[in-house]
Amino acid sequence: MNSNSDFVWDVCVIGKGLLGSAAARHLSEMGLRVLLLGPDEPSKRSEHSGVFGSHYDSGRITRIIDTDLYCSKIAEASISRYRDIEESSGIDFYQAVGHLAVSPVKAYVDEVTNTARQLDVGFKSLSSSELAYTFPYFSFPNGVSGVYEHSTGGYVNPRNLIKAQSEMVLNAKNEILTETVSKIEKIKDFFEVLTESGKKVRSSQVLVACGVFSEGVIPGGEKLDLEICESTVLLAELTEKNAVQLQQMPSLVFRHNSEIEKGVYLLPPIRYPDQKIYIKIGHSESRPMLDPATNLTNWFQSDGDRVLADWLESQLLDLLPDVSFSNMKTESCAVSRSSTGRQFIDVIDESGIHVLLAGNGYSAKSSDELGRIAAHKIISGEVPDEYSDIDFTVKYKRM
Ligand SMILES: Cc1cc2nc3c(=O)[nH]c(=O)nc-3n(C[C@H](O)[C@H](O)[C@H](O)COP(=O)(O)OP(=O)(O)OC[C@H]3O[C@@H](n4cnc5c(N)ncnc54)[C@H](O)[C@@H]3O)c2cc1C
């Protein structure tokens, strides 16, 4: 950390998560003096009463195929840089094991296929019988079809992706401060960022990327039009032998024809920091949290929603009927959703603070491109030419 208290950084990026670390790296590569500021993952979630991140995991699905062309494009741009980031940082985070989208809803499969065609993604359309032949361990109901993104799909390890981006920030002679921010103040022509331990940081620009805790650090009266939603995941432990049998398993999105939770997603066997191997299953659509200001911390300290966890377990056993699991555990997480379905990459008029918000539940895979867009906005006042500023405008709740 720079010892001169009068030192003014070009940009202080607050939030050392997926989006903040990506933005800090792009700003560093663009030649700015950057401080990346945020706490590490708590050692015991149930006992931690501070802020949390939505990246405390070892697997996030990555795929270009989507029903929304914008989502496909930002994923494609990010995926195209994964290997370079791994090489430059020396940290691996990408497993290109393939991604499979399956559904009985024809319109859904058609939309996914259309975006794949438009972007020239390497994919294969699979009928019900082709799915059964290619992925014999999966059991899908009759009448489904699938899209298999064989070369670019798979998963990323979000913890390692953040480590890789952070390493590149340090390689560019910039710095990381492991602290939680309590306040941002505008003083003359710079910002003063205060941390919970009493440190003060001065910076010409500030970028807030604190995920679901962002509202807590942005000064001002207006409430951002963001919805905080709760997610529950089930981690099902596999024996080493079973994991070997499922070595070729792709990541999966299984979209239901009912609107309930919109279906489930599955990660293939992954070795977690406790050295055990788990298959993770989660629900695609997250439910809005009641009164996040009161409940968010308690939610992150908890094991999630028991009823949803039971439903996830039954979904898992239906999808992988021949696999036996030695143990199951659940975890909680949260995402923030914007009313626009796009990220907020903008400047707050009242304070002049830049924001990179609203992961919308799909931003781990696309975090590198979102970080690049935010870095461009800070440096030039506009998002890159291939995007439009109006799509990323911050919206406020009507009181
Ligand atoms: C269960 C679950 C499954 C998901 N699965 C996928 C998936 O398969 N594929 C995919 O692409 N996306 C997925 N996502 C979404 C993805 O994880 C999020 O979009 C992503 O984490 C958002 O990144 P972020 O940087 O905005 O927030 P985060 O990753 O949460 O990072 C925010 C950071 O800000 C820090 N912070 C908070 N407050 C402060 C403060 N006051 N001072 C300093 N730092 C602070 C936090 O500690 C944290 O490190 C999933 C999300 C969840 C919850």
PDB file of C-alpha atoms in Angstrom, residues 17-19 21-22 25-26 54-55 57-83 85 93-95 98-101 108 112 115 119 121 149 152-162 165 251-253 265 267 280 284 335 337 341 343 358-373 387:
ATOM      1  CA  GLY A  17     -15.244  -9.468  -6.650  1.00  0.00           C
ATOM      2  CA  LEU A  18     -15.715 -10.682 -10.206  1.00  0.00           C
ATOM      3  CA  LEU A  19     -16.659  -7.339 -11.739  1.00  0.00           C
ATOM      4  CA  SER A  21     -11.272  -7.211 -10.198  1.00  0.00           C
ATOM      5  CA  ALA A  22     -11.931  -7.310 -13.960  1.00  0.00           C
ATOM      6  CA  ARG A  25      -7.241  -5.131 -14.423  1.00  0.00           C
ATOM      7  CA  HIS A  26      -8.521  -3.355 -17.555  1.00  0.00           C
ATOM      8  CA  SER A  54     -21.422 -13.799  -4.476  1.00  0.00           C
ATOM      9  CA  HIS A  55     -18.284 -15.529  -5.701  1.00  0.00           C
ATOM     10  CA  ASP A  57     -17.572 -20.975  -4.965  1.00  0.00           C
ATOM     11  CA  SER A  58     -15.466 -23.194  -7.220  1.00  0.00           C
ATOM     12  CA  GLY A  59     -17.744 -23.388 -10.251  1.00  0.00           C
ATOM     13  CA  ARG A  60     -19.762 -20.933 -12.305  1.00  0.00           C
ATOM     14  CA  ILE A  61     -21.200 -21.987 -15.656  1.00  0.00           C
ATOM     15  CA  THR A  62     -19.684 -20.385 -18.710  1.00  0.00           C
ATOM     16  CA  ARG A  63     -21.396 -20.475 -22.103  1.00  0.00           C
ATOM     17  CA  ILE A  64     -22.068 -18.266 -25.061  1.00  0.00           C
ATOM     18  CA  ILE A  65     -25.427 -19.814 -25.914  1.00  0.00           C
ATOM     19  CA  ASP A  66     -28.312 -17.834 -24.457  1.00  0.00           C
ATOM     20  CA  THR A  67     -31.768 -16.577 -25.349  1.00  0.00           C
ATOM     21  CA  ASP A  68     -30.500 -12.976 -25.121  1.00  0.00           C
ATOM     22  CA  LEU A  69     -28.019 -11.896 -27.814  1.00  0.00           C
ATOM     23  CA  TYR A  70     -26.474  -9.239 -25.526  1.00  0.00           C
ATOM     24  CA  CYS A  71     -25.679 -11.909 -22.885  1.00  0.00           C
ATOM     25  CA  SER A  72     -24.183 -14.102 -25.586  1.00  0.00           C
ATOM     26  CA  LYS A  73     -21.992 -11.282 -26.857  1.00  0.00           C
ATOM     27  CA  ILE A  74     -20.525 -10.267 -23.505  1.00  0.00           C
ATOM     28  CA  ALA A  75     -19.890 -13.929 -22.679  1.00  0.00           C
ATOM     29  CA  GLU A  76     -18.239 -14.535 -26.035  1.00  0.00           C
ATOM     30  CA  ALA A  77     -15.945 -11.521 -25.629  1.00  0.00           C
ATOM     31  CA  SER A  78     -14.937 -12.647 -22.136  1.00  0.00           C
ATOM     32  CA  ILE A  79     -14.399 -16.300 -23.063  1.00  0.00           C
ATOM     33  CA  SER A  80     -12.175 -15.247 -25.974  1.00  0.00           C
ATOM     34  CA  ARG A  81      -9.756 -13.700 -23.426  1.00  0.00           C
ATOM     35  CA  TYR A  82      -9.818 -16.438 -20.730  1.00  0.00           C
ATOM     36  CA  ARG A  83      -6.733 -18.282 -21.973  1.00  0.00           C
ATOM     37  CA  ILE A  85      -5.640 -14.086 -18.700  1.00  0.00           C
ATOM     38  CA  PHE A  93      -9.683 -20.901 -13.890  1.00  0.00           C
ATOM     39  CA  TYR A  94     -11.358 -22.160 -17.098  1.00  0.00           C
ATOM     40  CA  GLN A  95     -12.497 -25.726 -17.760  1.00  0.00           C
ATOM     41  CA  GLY A  98     -18.731 -28.141 -22.733  1.00  0.00           C
ATOM     42  CA  HIS A  99     -22.161 -26.769 -21.918  1.00  0.00           C
ATOM     43  CA  LEU A 100     -25.542 -28.310 -22.563  1.00  0.00           C
ATOM     44  CA  ALA A 101     -28.909 -26.492 -22.673  1.00  0.00           C
ATOM     45  CA  TYR A 108     -36.479 -21.708 -25.667  1.00  0.00           C
ATOM     46  CA  VAL A 112     -30.747 -20.491 -27.947  1.00  0.00           C
ATOM     47  CA  THR A 115     -28.146 -16.797 -30.992  1.00  0.00           C
ATOM     48  CA  LEU A 119     -22.510 -15.654 -33.309  1.00  0.00           C
ATOM     49  CA  VAL A 121     -20.665 -20.624 -31.943  1.00  0.00           C
ATOM     50  CA  GLU A 149     -21.787 -25.911 -26.927  1.00  0.00           C
ATOM     51  CA  THR A 152     -16.347 -22.906 -25.543  1.00  0.00           C
ATOM     52  CA  GLY A 153     -18.846 -23.926 -22.846  1.00  0.00           C
ATOM     53  CA  GLY A 154     -17.914 -25.324 -19.455  1.00  0.00           C
ATOM     54  CA  TYR A 155     -17.231 -23.589 -16.185  1.00  0.00           C
ATOM     55  CA  VAL A 156     -14.908 -21.103 -14.513  1.00  0.00           C
ATOM     56  CA  ASN A 157     -13.615 -21.172 -10.960  1.00  0.00           C
ATOM     57  CA  PRO A 158     -14.728 -17.706  -9.750  1.00  0.00           C
ATOM     58  CA  ARG A 159     -12.229 -17.566  -6.895  1.00  0.00           C
ATOM     59  CA  ASN A 160      -9.362 -18.290  -9.275  1.00  0.00           C
ATOM     60  CA  LEU A 161     -10.677 -15.843 -11.881  1.00  0.00           C
ATOM     61  CA  ILE A 162     -10.557 -13.075  -9.246  1.00  0.00           C
ATOM     62  CA  GLN A 165      -7.349 -10.578 -12.436  1.00  0.00           C
ATOM     63  CA  SER A 251     -22.280 -27.966 -17.332  1.00  0.00           C
ATOM     64  CA  LEU A 252     -26.036 -28.046 -17.817  1.00  0.00           C
ATOM     65  CA  VAL A 253     -29.033 -25.726 -17.890  1.00  0.00           C
ATOM     66  CA  TYR A 265     -28.497 -25.649 -13.605  1.00  0.00           C
ATOM     67  CA  LEU A 267     -22.044 -28.083 -12.539  1.00  0.00           C
ATOM     68  CA  LYS A 280     -23.592 -28.479  -7.661  1.00  0.00           C
ATOM     69  CA  SER A 284     -32.175 -20.713 -12.529  1.00  0.00           C
ATOM     70  CA  VAL A 335     -27.704 -11.779  -6.781  1.00  0.00           C
ATOM     71  CA  ARG A 337     -31.100  -7.716 -10.670  1.00  0.00           C
ATOM     72  CA  GLY A 341     -31.958  -6.645 -17.470  1.00  0.00           C
ATOM     73  CA  GLN A 343     -25.843  -3.899 -15.948  1.00  0.00           C
ATOM     74  CA  ALA A 358     -26.375  -5.684 -11.377  1.00  0.00           C
ATOM     75  CA  GLY A 359     -24.726  -8.990 -12.141  1.00  0.00           C
ATOM     76  CA  ASN A 360     -28.269 -10.227 -12.911  1.00  0.00           C
ATOM     77  CA  GLY A 361     -27.233 -13.763 -11.978  1.00  0.00           C
ATOM     78  CA  TYR A 362     -25.148 -14.342 -15.109  1.00  0.00           C
ATOM     79  CA  SER A 363     -22.077 -12.134 -14.792  1.00  0.00           C
ATOM     80  CA  ALA A 364     -19.352 -14.447 -13.554  1.00  0.00           C
ATOM     81  CA  LYS A 365     -18.657 -15.765 -17.050  1.00  0.00           C
ATOM     82  CA  SER A 366     -18.935 -12.292 -18.598  1.00  0.00           C
ATOM     83  CA  SER A 367     -17.158 -10.345 -15.885  1.00  0.00           C
ATOM     84  CA  ASP A 368     -14.087  -9.640 -17.989  1.00  0.00           C
ATOM     85  CA  GLU A 369     -16.041  -7.876 -20.734  1.00  0.00           C
ATOM     86  CA  LEU A 370     -18.167  -5.989 -18.196  1.00  0.00           C
ATOM     87  CA  GLY A 371     -14.962  -4.827 -16.492  1.00  0.00           C
ATOM     88  CA  ARG A 372     -13.644  -3.637 -19.853  1.00  0.00           C
ATOM     89  CA  ILE A 373     -16.857  -1.703 -20.567  1.00  0.00           C
ATOM     90  CA  TYR A 387     -22.311  -0.887 -27.050  1.00  0.00           C
TER      91      TYR A 387
END
